[in-house]
Short mmCIF file of C-alpha atoms in Angstrom, two decimals:
data_model
loop_
_atom_site.label_atom_id
_atom_site.label_comp_id
_atom_site.label_asym_id
_atom_site.label_seq_id
_atom_site.Cartn_x
_atom_site.Cartn_y
_atom_site.Cartn_z
CA MET A 21 118.58 119.18 72.70
CA ALA A 22 118.81 116.04 71.54
CA GLU A 23 120.77 113.19 72.96
CA ARG A 24 122.19 110.64 71.47
CA PRO A 25 121.63 107.57 74.21
CA GLU A 26 125.71 106.84 73.88
CA ASP A 27 126.52 110.82 75.03
CA LEU A 28 124.70 109.42 78.40
CA ASN A 29 126.68 106.73 79.45
CA LEU A 30 126.20 105.87 83.46
CA PRO A 31 129.64 105.59 85.30
CA ASN A 32 131.94 103.05 83.86
CA ALA A 33 133.17 102.16 87.39
CA VAL A 34 130.00 101.84 89.21
CA ILE A 35 128.68 99.34 85.83
CA THR A 36 130.97 97.13 86.44
CA ARG A 37 130.59 96.91 89.93
CA ILE A 38 127.85 96.21 89.05
CA ILE A 39 128.61 93.63 86.67
CA LYS A 40 131.30 92.00 88.63
CA GLU A 41 129.07 91.52 91.55
CA ALA A 42 126.51 89.89 89.59
CA LEU A 43 128.76 87.43 87.90
CA PRO A 44 130.46 84.52 90.11
CA ASP A 45 134.06 84.90 91.63
CA GLY A 46 136.78 83.98 88.71
CA VAL A 47 134.24 86.28 85.62
CA SER A 48 136.15 88.96 84.32
CA ILE A 49 134.36 91.73 81.36
CA SER A 50 135.91 92.64 78.13
CA LYS A 51 136.28 96.35 77.91
CA GLU A 52 134.33 96.53 74.73
CA ALA A 53 131.65 93.99 77.02
CA ARG A 54 131.30 96.79 79.27
CA SER A 55 131.15 99.46 77.25
CA ALA A 56 128.33 98.14 76.15
CA ILE A 57 126.39 97.08 78.68
CA SER A 58 126.63 100.69 79.20
CA ARG A 59 125.33 101.66 76.14
CA ALA A 60 122.41 99.59 76.49
CA ALA A 61 121.76 100.41 80.03
CA SER A 62 121.15 103.96 78.96
CA VAL A 63 119.06 102.95 76.02
CA PHE A 64 116.66 100.95 78.70
CA VAL A 65 116.81 104.38 81.16
CA LEU A 66 114.94 106.73 77.88
CA TYR A 67 112.81 103.44 76.81
CA ALA A 68 111.91 103.20 80.62
CA THR A 69 111.40 107.02 81.82
CA SER A 70 109.43 107.34 78.21
CA CYS A 71 107.39 104.39 79.30
CA ALA A 72 106.64 105.67 82.50
CA ASN A 73 105.91 109.39 81.19
CA ASN A 74 102.67 107.64 78.92
CA PHE A 75 101.41 106.26 82.45
CA ALA A 76 101.82 109.85 83.86
CA MET A 77 99.83 111.03 80.40
CA LYS A 78 97.49 108.87 80.86
CA GLY A 79 97.26 110.06 84.68
CA LYS A 80 97.08 113.92 83.71
CA ARG A 81 99.85 114.73 85.64
CA LYS A 82 102.79 116.23 84.46
CA THR A 83 105.46 114.78 86.96
CA LEU A 84 106.66 110.87 87.06
CA ASN A 85 106.00 108.76 90.17
CA ALA A 86 107.44 105.71 91.29
CA SER A 87 104.63 103.98 90.29
CA ASP A 88 104.81 104.74 86.36
CA VAL A 89 107.87 103.27 86.92
CA LEU A 90 106.77 100.19 87.81
CA SER A 91 104.07 100.29 85.20
CA ALA A 92 106.13 100.89 82.73
CA MET A 93 108.46 97.72 84.45
CA GLU A 94 105.15 95.63 83.35
CA GLU A 95 104.69 96.99 80.27
CA MET A 96 108.29 95.89 79.02
CA GLU A 97 107.66 92.55 80.63
CA PHE A 98 109.97 93.48 83.55
CA GLN A 99 107.97 91.70 85.88
CA ARG A 100 110.78 90.45 87.40
CA PHE A 101 111.92 93.35 88.57
CA VAL A 102 108.44 94.77 90.10
CA THR A 103 109.17 92.36 93.55
CA PRO A 104 113.02 93.73 94.01
CA LEU A 105 111.88 97.17 93.29
CA LYS A 106 109.18 97.32 95.56
CA GLU A 107 111.45 96.37 98.00
CA ALA A 108 113.54 99.27 97.25
CA LEU A 109 111.53 102.04 97.25
CA GLU A 110 109.68 100.68 101.05
CA ALA A 111 113.68 100.92 102.38
CA TYR A 112 113.46 104.17 100.79
CA ARG A 113 110.62 105.71 101.91
CA ARG A 114 111.22 104.59 105.45
CA GLU A 115 115.23 106.20 104.93
CA GLN A 116 113.20 109.37 104.16
CA LYS A 117 110.84 109.28 106.99
CA GLY A 118 113.75 108.59 109.64
CA LYS A 119 115.39 111.20 108.01
CA LYS A 120 112.81 113.75 108.55
CA GLU A 121 111.56 112.46 111.64
CA ALA A 122 116.01 112.83 112.23
CA SER A 123 115.52 116.41 111.34
CA GLU A 124 112.52 117.56 113.57
CA GLN A 125 114.94 115.72 116.57
CA LYS A 126 117.82 117.25 115.89
CA LYS A 127 115.82 120.97 115.49
CA LYS A 128 114.37 120.49 118.85
CA ASP A 129 117.33 119.28 120.16
CA LYS A 130 119.09 122.20 119.23
CA ASP A 131 116.36 124.52 120.87
CA LYS A 132 116.41 122.60 123.60
CA LYS A 133 120.66 123.12 123.57
CA THR A 134 120.33 126.62 124.02
CA ASP A 135 117.84 127.03 126.24
CA SER A 136 120.19 124.91 128.52
CA GLU A 137 123.48 127.21 127.38
CA GLU A 138 121.19 129.38 129.20
CA GLN A 139 120.50 128.34 131.77
CA ASP A 140 124.73 127.01 132.34
CA LYS A 141 126.29 130.53 131.80
CA SER A 142 123.81 131.72 135.25
CA ARG A 143 124.04 128.50 137.32
CA ASP A 144 128.36 128.19 135.83
CA GLU A 145 128.04 133.07 137.66
CA ASP A 146 126.88 131.34 140.58
CA ASN A 147 130.06 128.56 141.01
CA ASP A 148 132.54 130.77 139.78
CA GLU A 149 131.14 133.03 143.00
CA ASP A 150 131.33 129.52 145.13
CA GLU A 151 134.98 128.69 143.93
CA GLU A 152 136.17 131.63 145.49
CA ARG A 153 134.50 131.57 148.37
CA LEU A 154 135.94 128.60 149.07
CA GLU A 155 138.94 129.33 147.72
CA GLU A 156 139.06 131.89 150.65
CA GLU A 157 138.50 129.57 153.35
CA GLU A 158 141.13 127.51 151.87
CA GLN A 159 143.33 130.26 152.50
CA ASN A 160 142.25 131.16 155.80
CA GLU A 161 142.88 127.32 157.37
CA GLU A 162 146.63 128.04 155.68
CA GLU A 163 146.72 130.68 158.00
CA GLU A 164 145.32 128.90 161.11
CA VAL A 165 148.03 126.39 160.31
CA ASP A 166 151.01 128.40 160.12
CA ASN A 167 150.52 130.02 163.30
CA MET B 27 116.20 81.61 80.29
CA GLY B 28 115.88 80.47 83.94
CA LEU B 29 117.77 82.49 86.16
CA SER B 30 116.86 82.95 89.87
CA TRP B 31 116.58 86.17 91.21
CA GLU B 32 116.82 85.65 95.19
CA GLU B 33 120.35 86.65 95.50
CA GLU B 34 121.15 90.76 95.15
CA GLY B 35 124.08 91.24 96.20
CA ASN B 36 123.68 94.96 96.80
CA GLY B 37 122.94 96.58 99.90
CA GLY B 38 118.72 96.21 99.32
CA ASP B 39 119.11 94.54 103.01
CA ALA B 40 118.46 97.86 104.33
CA ALA B 41 121.33 98.07 106.80
CA ALA B 42 120.79 99.52 110.13
CA PRO B 43 120.22 103.26 109.99
CA GLN B 44 123.73 105.36 109.96
CA PRO B 45 123.75 109.19 110.44
CA GLN B 46 123.71 110.69 107.46
CA SER B 47 124.44 114.38 107.03
CA LEU B 48 121.39 115.35 105.68
CA THR B 49 123.39 117.41 102.47
CA SER B 50 124.23 114.50 100.69
CA ALA B 51 121.86 112.13 98.44
CA PRO B 52 118.51 110.13 99.59
CA ALA B 53 119.53 107.10 100.54
CA ALA B 54 123.17 107.14 99.04
CA HIS B 55 123.72 103.39 100.48
CA LEU B 56 120.73 101.69 98.55
CA LEU B 57 121.78 102.92 94.85
CA ARG B 58 124.74 102.54 93.68
CA LEU B 59 124.15 104.55 90.36
CA PRO B 60 124.88 108.35 91.36
CA LEU B 61 121.01 109.53 91.46
CA VAL B 62 122.63 112.85 89.40
CA GLN B 63 123.42 110.64 85.88
CA VAL B 64 119.95 109.22 86.02
CA LYS B 65 118.18 112.17 86.54
CA ALA B 66 120.80 113.39 83.52
CA LEU B 67 118.98 110.67 81.58
CA VAL B 68 115.23 111.09 82.11
CA LYS B 69 115.58 115.23 81.48
CA ALA B 70 116.93 113.58 78.19
CA ASP B 71 113.64 113.20 76.72
CA PRO B 72 112.02 116.32 75.90
CA ASN B 73 108.11 114.59 76.33
CA VAL B 74 108.87 114.70 80.10
CA MET B 75 108.80 117.30 82.39
CA LEU B 76 109.30 116.63 86.05
CA ALA B 77 110.30 113.59 87.65
CA GLY B 78 109.87 113.46 91.29
CA GLN B 79 112.31 111.70 93.56
CA GLU B 80 111.06 108.86 94.51
CA ALA B 81 110.60 107.79 90.87
CA SER B 82 114.28 109.19 90.02
CA PHE B 83 115.55 106.78 92.63
CA ILE B 84 113.40 103.61 92.04
CA LEU B 85 114.74 104.05 87.95
CA ALA B 86 118.04 104.27 89.13
CA ARG B 87 117.44 100.39 90.68
CA THR B 88 115.95 100.08 87.92
CA VAL B 89 118.52 100.41 86.05
CA GLU B 90 120.88 98.39 88.10
CA LEU B 91 118.38 95.32 88.53
CA PHE B 92 118.93 94.93 84.32
CA VAL B 93 122.78 95.68 84.43
CA GLU B 94 122.60 92.96 86.69
CA THR B 95 120.55 91.07 84.09
CA ILE B 96 121.88 91.23 81.14
CA ALA B 97 125.14 90.41 82.46
CA LYS B 98 124.19 87.20 84.03
CA ASP B 99 122.46 86.42 80.95
CA ALA B 100 125.45 87.41 78.88
CA TYR B 101 127.44 85.00 81.46
CA CYS B 102 125.08 82.47 80.06
CA CYS B 103 126.26 82.65 76.94
CA ALA B 104 129.94 82.96 77.30
CA GLN B 105 129.78 79.64 79.61
CA GLN B 106 128.34 77.96 76.72
CA GLY B 107 132.02 78.50 74.90
CA LYS B 108 133.60 77.41 78.05
CA ARG B 109 135.19 81.39 78.68
CA LYS B 110 136.03 83.30 81.41
CA THR B 111 135.70 86.54 79.51
CA LEU B 112 132.19 88.14 79.10
CA GLN B 113 132.85 89.07 75.71
CA ARG B 114 130.83 91.80 73.44
CA ARG B 115 129.58 90.03 71.53
CA ASP B 116 128.17 87.49 74.91
CA VAL B 117 126.04 90.92 75.60
CA GLY B 118 125.23 90.65 71.55
CA ASN B 119 123.38 87.39 71.80
CA ALA B 120 122.14 87.58 75.24
CA ILE B 121 120.10 90.99 73.10
CA GLU B 122 118.71 88.09 70.53
CA ALA B 123 118.09 85.72 72.55
CA VAL B 124 115.62 87.39 75.76
CA ASP B 125 112.60 88.72 74.59
CA GLU B 126 112.61 91.28 76.76
CA PHE B 127 115.64 92.76 75.41
CA ALA B 128 114.37 92.60 71.99
CA PHE B 129 113.81 97.35 72.23
CA LEU B 130 118.44 96.92 72.36
CA GLU B 131 117.72 95.63 68.79
CA GLY B 132 120.36 97.30 66.79
CA THR B 133 122.32 99.43 69.85
CA LEU B 134 125.43 97.48 69.35
CA ASP B 135 125.57 98.10 66.15
#
């Protein structure tokens, strides 16, 4: 299904926010200018993807990877993007690693919890017995006082 | 057009790790564009079979950088006209003036 670039626009709100953050305060952007940039961005993605895909095919791979995209940027003469992209990629990888570790830790904690919950249960039963004994003793004391 | 790229003014500082739910999109706080839509664009290319998670992420980041770039370049044109509102023609001028944007010629028509 061939999609025209204009059909695959990125969300206007986000595009607007990126533009506003890139520009100094007090500068605004007309609707037509924003939609022009949005369309350009869609074309850019398609072009970059196609370029990256060429690199993947050269490497006899069927899956695009990050380095294909980086190579595409250089090919498209956007070398200036390469450094910030590499930094973003590192941050992304760190986060992915952190997430993986966090989920593994969560799993461990969960297992520990179920173990300790079972221990607590048996401990609680013991406690209940102790409480009952204490109450009895208190009652006895009261009785003595009354006497 | 000599523009500096130092100030990014985005969330690329990899802020202190916040507890993210595992079901949320990866690296959501590192991007403003929704990954889902970037992936849809990637899939639109009939030649592309698959794109890894990293590739989609880095493509999305690339688009953000591109939008910042073209906005700044268009602003240069608006400034010359002593205007504070970016117009469509500023974007068109930027496309014509900047070599890297050659692939965009005809896009605005």
